[in-house]
Amino acid sequence: VPLPTDMNDEEFAKNYLRKLYNMQEESKSSFGHKISEMSLKLGEMQEFFGLKVTGTLDAETLEMMKKPRCGVPDVAA
Amino acid sequence: YTAGSSSNKWSTNKLTYRIENYTPDMTVAEVDVSIEKALQVWARVTPLRFTRIYSGVADIMISFTVGEHGDGSPFDGPDGLLAHAFGPAPGLGGDTHFDDDETFTFKSSNGYNLFLVAAHEFGHALGLDHSRDPGALMNGIYTYRDVDSFVLPQDDVNHIQALYGSNPEL
């Protein structure tokens, strides 16, 4: 279940996705709809780690992001 | 130029490495042994052979550093990002950097075991990407394992042997 996150968590997650999932912009247009880049990248990260793919910053995803890790991106840029 | 993520491989099986500096967390001998053991993890299952040099430019330049350190991939202080490495290429390629804001250890599970972090990073330096297998050494998340009984997981063996082949001496 997506939980409300504070701004620190949101910023932390954005930095994580910029560094490790090549997130470059906040949103992009596709077929006339604005698609959240962050949501796409969250889904990519959740899929990579075998988490439930929600595209939202839920507690499980945030917990995974806070684990110590290698600084190399998980997916090729 | 991004740390890691490469499908490249070295064009030679004979690679050099150089330890440029040391972490204050461990003795020089402990760092030397950890690095050597971490390279041997990969040498044991491939034709790759590693020679240490003490001056000049090695294929794999190893350093302990903090924060922004000139490669466009800054470290972030304690915890979080522990290290990174660049895939096979001239220049920065192969180079492996450890975040010296971490506490690295030789045997203890308190802090981050240098052998385990280094073995993972050298996988990148040899051309491997992160694995989705949570049990693989090349999974991006740090997991402590008993270093004395460490055996390279099969997922990692498969990927490195796909690049370089198996050890002809076994």
PDB file of N, CA, C and O in Angstrom, chain A residues 20-69:
ATOM      1  N   LEU A  20      20.886   5.945 -10.044  1.00  0.00           N
ATOM      2  CA  LEU A  20      20.965   4.509 -10.286  1.00  0.00           C
ATOM      3  C   LEU A  20      19.992   3.995 -11.346  1.00  0.00           C
ATOM      4  O   LEU A  20      20.111   2.872 -11.804  1.00  0.00           O
ATOM      5  N   TYR A  21      19.037   4.839 -11.741  1.00  0.00           N
ATOM      6  CA  TYR A  21      18.074   4.419 -12.770  1.00  0.00           C
ATOM      7  C   TYR A  21      17.950   5.447 -13.888  1.00  0.00           C
ATOM      8  O   TYR A  21      16.982   5.439 -14.635  1.00  0.00           O
ATOM      9  N   ASN A  22      18.941   6.332 -13.959  1.00  0.00           N
ATOM     10  CA  ASN A  22      19.018   7.258 -15.087  1.00  0.00           C
ATOM     11  C   ASN A  22      17.755   8.112 -15.231  1.00  0.00           C
ATOM     12  O   ASN A  22      17.341   8.401 -16.343  1.00  0.00           O
ATOM     13  N   MET A  23      17.152   8.505 -14.102  1.00  0.00           N
ATOM     14  CA  MET A  23      15.981   9.380 -14.184  1.00  0.00           C
ATOM     15  C   MET A  23      16.467  10.783 -14.531  1.00  0.00           C
ATOM     16  O   MET A  23      17.308  11.343 -13.848  1.00  0.00           O
ATOM     17  N   GLN A  24      15.923  11.320 -15.626  1.00  0.00           N
ATOM     18  CA  GLN A  24      16.453  12.591 -16.105  1.00  0.00           C
ATOM     19  C   GLN A  24      15.483  13.747 -15.978  1.00  0.00           C
ATOM     20  O   GLN A  24      15.885  14.886 -15.935  1.00  0.00           O
ATOM     21  N   GLU A  25      14.207  13.452 -15.966  1.00  0.00           N
ATOM     22  CA  GLU A  25      13.253  14.549 -15.926  1.00  0.00           C
ATOM     23  C   GLU A  25      12.047  14.114 -15.118  1.00  0.00           C
ATOM     24  O   GLU A  25      11.833  12.939 -14.872  1.00  0.00           O
ATOM     25  N   GLU A  26      11.271  15.063 -14.709  1.00  0.00           N
ATOM     26  CA  GLU A  26      10.133  14.761 -13.846  1.00  0.00           C
ATOM     27  C   GLU A  26       9.015  14.045 -14.586  1.00  0.00           C
ATOM     28  O   GLU A  26       8.378  13.163 -14.071  1.00  0.00           O
ATOM     29  N   SER A  27       8.747  14.473 -15.807  1.00  0.00           N
ATOM     30  CA  SER A  27       7.647  13.850 -16.533  1.00  0.00           C
ATOM     31  C   SER A  27       7.892  13.969 -18.023  1.00  0.00           C
ATOM     32  O   SER A  27       8.674  14.796 -18.476  1.00  0.00           O
ATOM     33  N   LYS A  28       7.259  13.140 -18.777  1.00  0.00           N
ATOM     34  CA  LYS A  28       7.370  13.258 -20.217  1.00  0.00           C
ATOM     35  C   LYS A  28       6.027  12.923 -20.861  1.00  0.00           C
ATOM     36  O   LYS A  28       5.208  12.215 -20.281  1.00  0.00           O
ATOM     37  N   SER A  29       5.838  13.428 -22.058  1.00  0.00           N
ATOM     38  CA  SER A  29       4.560  13.201 -22.723  1.00  0.00           C
ATOM     39  C   SER A  29       4.606  11.912 -23.527  1.00  0.00           C
ATOM     40  O   SER A  29       5.613  11.585 -24.138  1.00  0.00           O
ATOM     41  N   SER A  30       3.553  11.167 -23.479  1.00  0.00           N
ATOM     42  CA  SER A  30       3.448   9.970 -24.300  1.00  0.00           C
ATOM     43  C   SER A  30       2.001   9.825 -24.730  1.00  0.00           C
ATOM     44  O   SER A  30       1.112   9.755 -23.886  1.00  0.00           O
ATOM     45  N   PHE A  31       1.744   9.827 -26.019  1.00  0.00           N
ATOM     46  CA  PHE A  31       0.397   9.720 -26.562  1.00  0.00           C
ATOM     47  C   PHE A  31      -0.531  10.770 -25.948  1.00  0.00           C
ATOM     48  O   PHE A  31      -1.662  10.487 -25.600  1.00  0.00           O
ATOM     49  N   GLY A  32       0.017  11.958 -25.770  1.00  0.00           N
ATOM     50  CA  GLY A  32      -0.812  13.047 -25.274  1.00  0.00           C
ATOM     51  C   GLY A  32      -0.995  13.067 -23.769  1.00  0.00           C
ATOM     52  O   GLY A  32      -1.639  13.946 -23.230  1.00  0.00           O
ATOM     53  N   HIS A  33      -0.439  12.072 -23.051  1.00  0.00           N
ATOM     54  CA  HIS A  33      -0.587  12.052 -21.598  1.00  0.00           C
ATOM     55  C   HIS A  33       0.751  12.340 -20.946  1.00  0.00           C
ATOM     56  O   HIS A  33       1.787  11.902 -21.422  1.00  0.00           O
ATOM     57  N   LYS A  34       0.680  13.049 -19.860  1.00  0.00           N
ATOM     58  CA  LYS A  34       1.890  13.252 -19.070  1.00  0.00           C
ATOM     59  C   LYS A  34       2.121  11.983 -18.234  1.00  0.00           C
ATOM     60  O   LYS A  34       1.256  11.557 -17.482  1.00  0.00           O
ATOM     61  N   ILE A  35       3.278  11.382 -18.414  1.00  0.00           N
ATOM     62  CA  ILE A  35       3.596  10.196 -17.629  1.00  0.00           C
ATOM     63  C   ILE A  35       4.708  10.566 -16.663  1.00  0.00           C
ATOM     64  O   ILE A  35       5.702  11.165 -17.054  1.00  0.00           O
ATOM     65  N   SER A  36       4.517  10.225 -15.414  1.00  0.00           N
ATOM     66  CA  SER A  36       5.518  10.561 -14.418  1.00  0.00           C
ATOM     67  C   SER A  36       6.773   9.726 -14.647  1.00  0.00           C
ATOM     68  O   SER A  36       6.725   8.504 -14.598  1.00  0.00           O
ATOM     69  N   GLU A  37       7.851  10.419 -14.899  1.00  0.00           N
ATOM     70  CA  GLU A  37       9.134   9.733 -15.067  1.00  0.00           C
ATOM     71  C   GLU A  37       9.502   8.996 -13.780  1.00  0.00           C
ATOM     72  O   GLU A  37      10.014   7.885 -13.820  1.00  0.00           O
ATOM     73  N   MET A  38       9.197   9.625 -12.656  1.00  0.00           N
ATOM     74  CA  MET A  38       9.523   8.991 -11.384  1.00  0.00           C
ATOM     75  C   MET A  38       8.736   7.690 -11.218  1.00  0.00           C
ATOM     76  O   MET A  38       9.286   6.691 -10.761  1.00  0.00           O
ATOM     77  N   SER A  39       7.504   7.700 -11.623  1.00  0.00           N
ATOM     78  CA  SER A  39       6.690   6.500 -11.508  1.00  0.00           C
ATOM     79  C   SER A  39       7.241   5.378 -12.403  1.00  0.00           C
ATOM     80  O   SER A  39       7.322   4.218 -11.997  1.00  0.00           O
ATOM     81  N   LEU A  40       7.665   5.759 -13.607  1.00  0.00           N
ATOM     82  CA  LEU A  40       8.247   4.766 -14.519  1.00  0.00           C
ATOM     83  C   LEU A  40       9.515   4.161 -13.929  1.00  0.00           C
ATOM     84  O   LEU A  40       9.734   2.951 -13.962  1.00  0.00           O
ATOM     85  N   LYS A  41      10.360   5.042 -13.389  1.00  0.00           N
ATOM     86  CA  LYS A  41      11.634   4.570 -12.844  1.00  0.00           C
ATOM     87  C   LYS A  41      11.438   3.767 -11.560  1.00  0.00           C
ATOM     88  O   LYS A  41      12.179   2.825 -11.290  1.00  0.00           O
ATOM     89  N   LEU A  42      10.434   4.167 -10.773  1.00  0.00           N
ATOM     90  CA  LEU A  42      10.128   3.378  -9.578  1.00  0.00           C
ATOM     91  C   LEU A  42       9.698   1.966  -9.985  1.00  0.00           C
ATOM     92  O   LEU A  42      10.128   0.976  -9.385  1.00  0.00           O
ATOM     93  N   GLY A  43       8.878   1.892 -11.023  1.00  0.00           N
ATOM     94  CA  GLY A  43       8.437   0.589 -11.511  1.00  0.00           C
ATOM     95  C   GLY A  43       9.612  -0.251 -12.001  1.00  0.00           C
ATOM     96  O   GLY A  43       9.679  -1.456 -11.759  1.00  0.00           O
ATOM     97  N   GLU A  44      10.532   0.430 -12.679  1.00  0.00           N
ATOM     98  CA  GLU A  44      11.723  -0.267 -13.187  1.00  0.00           C
ATOM     99  C   GLU A  44      12.546  -0.832 -12.025  1.00  0.00           C
ATOM    100  O   GLU A  44      13.006  -1.971 -12.058  1.00  0.00           O
ATOM    101  N   MET A  45      12.709  -0.008 -11.001  1.00  0.00           N
ATOM    102  CA  MET A  45      13.488  -0.442  -9.843  1.00  0.00           C
ATOM    103  C   MET A  45      12.774  -1.583  -9.107  1.00  0.00           C
ATOM    104  O   MET A  45      13.395  -2.575  -8.713  1.00  0.00           O
ATOM    105  N   GLN A  46      11.467  -1.453  -8.934  1.00  0.00           N
ATOM    106  CA  GLN A  46      10.692  -2.497  -8.234  1.00  0.00           C
ATOM    107  C   GLN A  46      10.768  -3.810  -9.006  1.00  0.00           C
ATOM    108  O   GLN A  46      10.917  -4.878  -8.415  1.00  0.00           O
ATOM    109  N   GLU A  47      10.711  -3.721 -10.311  1.00  0.00           N
ATOM    110  CA  GLU A  47      10.790  -4.921 -11.135  1.00  0.00           C
ATOM    111  C   GLU A  47      12.176  -5.555 -11.010  1.00  0.00           C
ATOM    112  O   GLU A  47      12.307  -6.771 -10.883  1.00  0.00           O
ATOM    113  N   PHE A  48      13.204  -4.712 -11.004  1.00  0.00           N
ATOM    114  CA  PHE A  48      14.572  -5.222 -10.910  1.00  0.00           C
ATOM    115  C   PHE A  48      14.783  -6.015  -9.615  1.00  0.00           C
ATOM    116  O   PHE A  48      15.437  -7.050  -9.601  1.00  0.00           O
ATOM    117  N   PHE A  49      14.217  -5.491  -8.527  1.00  0.00           N
ATOM    118  CA  PHE A  49      14.446  -6.140  -7.231  1.00  0.00           C
ATOM    119  C   PHE A  49      13.362  -7.159  -6.876  1.00  0.00           C
ATOM    120  O   PHE A  49      13.357  -7.682  -5.760  1.00  0.00           O
ATOM    121  N   GLY A  50      12.457  -7.428  -7.800  1.00  0.00           N
ATOM    122  CA  GLY A  50      11.431  -8.428  -7.537  1.00  0.00           C
ATOM    123  C   GLY A  50      10.386  -7.952  -6.541  1.00  0.00           C
ATOM    124  O   GLY A  50       9.732  -8.768  -5.885  1.00  0.00           O
ATOM    125  N   LEU A  51      10.232  -6.624  -6.410  1.00  0.00           N
ATOM    126  CA  LEU A  51       9.200  -6.085  -5.524  1.00  0.00           C
ATOM    127  C   LEU A  51       7.886  -5.989  -6.300  1.00  0.00           C
ATOM    128  O   LEU A  51       7.871  -6.119  -7.526  1.00  0.00           O
ATOM    129  N   LYS A  52       6.806  -5.739  -5.573  1.00  0.00           N
ATOM    130  CA  LYS A  52       5.529  -5.517  -6.257  1.00  0.00           C
ATOM    131  C   LYS A  52       5.637  -4.219  -7.051  1.00  0.00           C
ATOM    132  O   LYS A  52       6.019  -3.168  -6.494  1.00  0.00           O
ATOM    133  N   VAL A  53       5.331  -4.302  -8.331  1.00  0.00           N
ATOM    134  CA  VAL A  53       5.482  -3.120  -9.192  1.00  0.00           C
ATOM    135  C   VAL A  53       4.247  -2.238  -9.060  1.00  0.00           C
ATOM    136  O   VAL A  53       3.163  -2.580  -9.554  1.00  0.00           O
ATOM    137  N   THR A  54       4.420  -1.128  -8.352  1.00  0.00           N
ATOM    138  CA  THR A  54       3.311  -0.195  -8.142  1.00  0.00           C
ATOM    139  C   THR A  54       3.572   1.154  -8.815  1.00  0.00           C
ATOM    140  O   THR A  54       2.641   1.912  -9.052  1.00  0.00           O
ATOM    141  N   GLY A  55       4.826   1.437  -9.068  1.00  0.00           N
ATOM    142  CA  GLY A  55       5.164   2.753  -9.617  1.00  0.00           C
ATOM    143  C   GLY A  55       5.027   3.862  -8.589  1.00  0.00           C
ATOM    144  O   GLY A  55       5.094   5.033  -8.930  1.00  0.00           O
ATOM    145  N   THR A  56       4.830   3.482  -7.337  1.00  0.00           N
ATOM    146  CA  THR A  56       4.731   4.496  -6.277  1.00  0.00           C
ATOM    147  C   THR A  56       5.771   4.212  -5.205  1.00  0.00           C
ATOM    148  O   THR A  56       6.227   3.078  -5.051  1.00  0.00           O
ATOM    149  N   LEU A  57       6.067   5.243  -4.456  1.00  0.00           N
ATOM    150  CA  LEU A  57       7.102   5.109  -3.433  1.00  0.00           C
ATOM    151  C   LEU A  57       6.486   4.523  -2.167  1.00  0.00           C
ATOM    152  O   LEU A  57       6.158   5.234  -1.227  1.00  0.00           O
ATOM    153  N   ASP A  58       6.331   3.209  -2.150  1.00  0.00           N
ATOM    154  CA  ASP A  58       5.759   2.571  -0.969  1.00  0.00           C
ATOM    155  C   ASP A  58       6.860   2.213   0.018  1.00  0.00           C
ATOM    156  O   ASP A  58       8.048   2.383  -0.251  1.00  0.00           O
ATOM    157  N   ALA A  59       6.436   1.742   1.177  1.00  0.00           N
ATOM    158  CA  ALA A  59       7.390   1.499   2.268  1.00  0.00           C
ATOM    159  C   ALA A  59       8.434   0.452   1.892  1.00  0.00           C
ATOM    160  O   ALA A  59       9.620   0.594   2.209  1.00  0.00           O
ATOM    161  N   GLU A  60       8.001  -0.583   1.185  1.00  0.00           N
ATOM    162  CA  GLU A  60       8.921  -1.666   0.806  1.00  0.00           C
ATOM    163  C   GLU A  60      10.007  -1.141  -0.145  1.00  0.00           C
ATOM    164  O   GLU A  60      11.185  -1.483  -0.030  1.00  0.00           O
ATOM    165  N   THR A  61       9.587  -0.289  -1.059  1.00  0.00           N
ATOM    166  CA  THR A  61      10.536   0.266  -2.028  1.00  0.00           C
ATOM    167  C   THR A  61      11.526   1.195  -1.346  1.00  0.00           C
ATOM    168  O   THR A  61      12.735   1.153  -1.608  1.00  0.00           O
ATOM    169  N   LEU A  62      10.999   2.020  -0.450  1.00  0.00           N
ATOM    170  CA  LEU A  62      11.870   2.955   0.275  1.00  0.00           C
ATOM    171  C   LEU A  62      12.883   2.190   1.128  1.00  0.00           C
ATOM    172  O   LEU A  62      14.057   2.548   1.201  1.00  0.00           O
ATOM    173  N   GLU A  63      12.404   1.104   1.732  1.00  0.00           N
ATOM    174  CA  GLU A  63      13.294   0.287   2.559  1.00  0.00           C
ATOM    175  C   GLU A  63      14.421  -0.289   1.703  1.00  0.00           C
ATOM    176  O   GLU A  63      15.589  -0.295   2.097  1.00  0.00           O
ATOM    177  N   MET A  64      14.076  -0.760   0.508  1.00  0.00           N
ATOM    178  CA  MET A  64      15.093  -1.299  -0.397  1.00  0.00           C
ATOM    179  C   MET A  64      16.090  -0.217  -0.797  1.00  0.00           C
ATOM    180  O   MET A  64      17.296  -0.456  -0.876  1.00  0.00           O
ATOM    181  N   MET A  65      15.588   0.986  -1.044  1.00  0.00           N
ATOM    182  CA  MET A  65      16.461   2.091  -1.452  1.00  0.00           C
ATOM    183  C   MET A  65      17.459   2.460  -0.361  1.00  0.00           C
ATOM    184  O   MET A  65      18.518   2.990  -0.653  1.00  0.00           O
ATOM    185  N   LYS A  66      17.076   2.207   0.890  1.00  0.00           N
ATOM    186  CA  LYS A  66      17.940   2.628   1.994  1.00  0.00           C
ATOM    187  C   LYS A  66      18.973   1.570   2.380  1.00  0.00           C
ATOM    188  O   LYS A  66      19.789   1.795   3.267  1.00  0.00           O
ATOM    189  N   LYS A  67      18.946   0.427   1.694  1.00  0.00           N
ATOM    190  CA  LYS A  67      19.949  -0.598   1.987  1.00  0.00           C
ATOM    191  C   LYS A  67      21.302  -0.179   1.416  1.00  0.00           C
ATOM    192  O   LYS A  67      21.354   0.431   0.344  1.00  0.00           O
ATOM    193  N   PRO A  68      22.390  -0.505   2.112  1.00  0.00           N
ATOM    194  CA  PRO A  68      23.716  -0.194   1.563  1.00  0.00           C
ATOM    195  C   PRO A  68      23.944  -0.931   0.255  1.00  0.00           C
ATOM    196  O   PRO A  68      23.533  -2.089   0.122  1.00  0.00           O
ATOM    197  N   ARG A  69      24.591  -0.262  -0.687  1.00  0.00           N
ATOM    198  CA  ARG A  69      24.686  -0.867  -2.011  1.00  0.00           C
ATOM    199  C   ARG A  69      25.859  -0.319  -2.819  1.00  0.00           C
ATOM    200  O   ARG A  69      26.524   0.638  -2.439  1.00  0.00           O
TER     201      ARG A  69
END
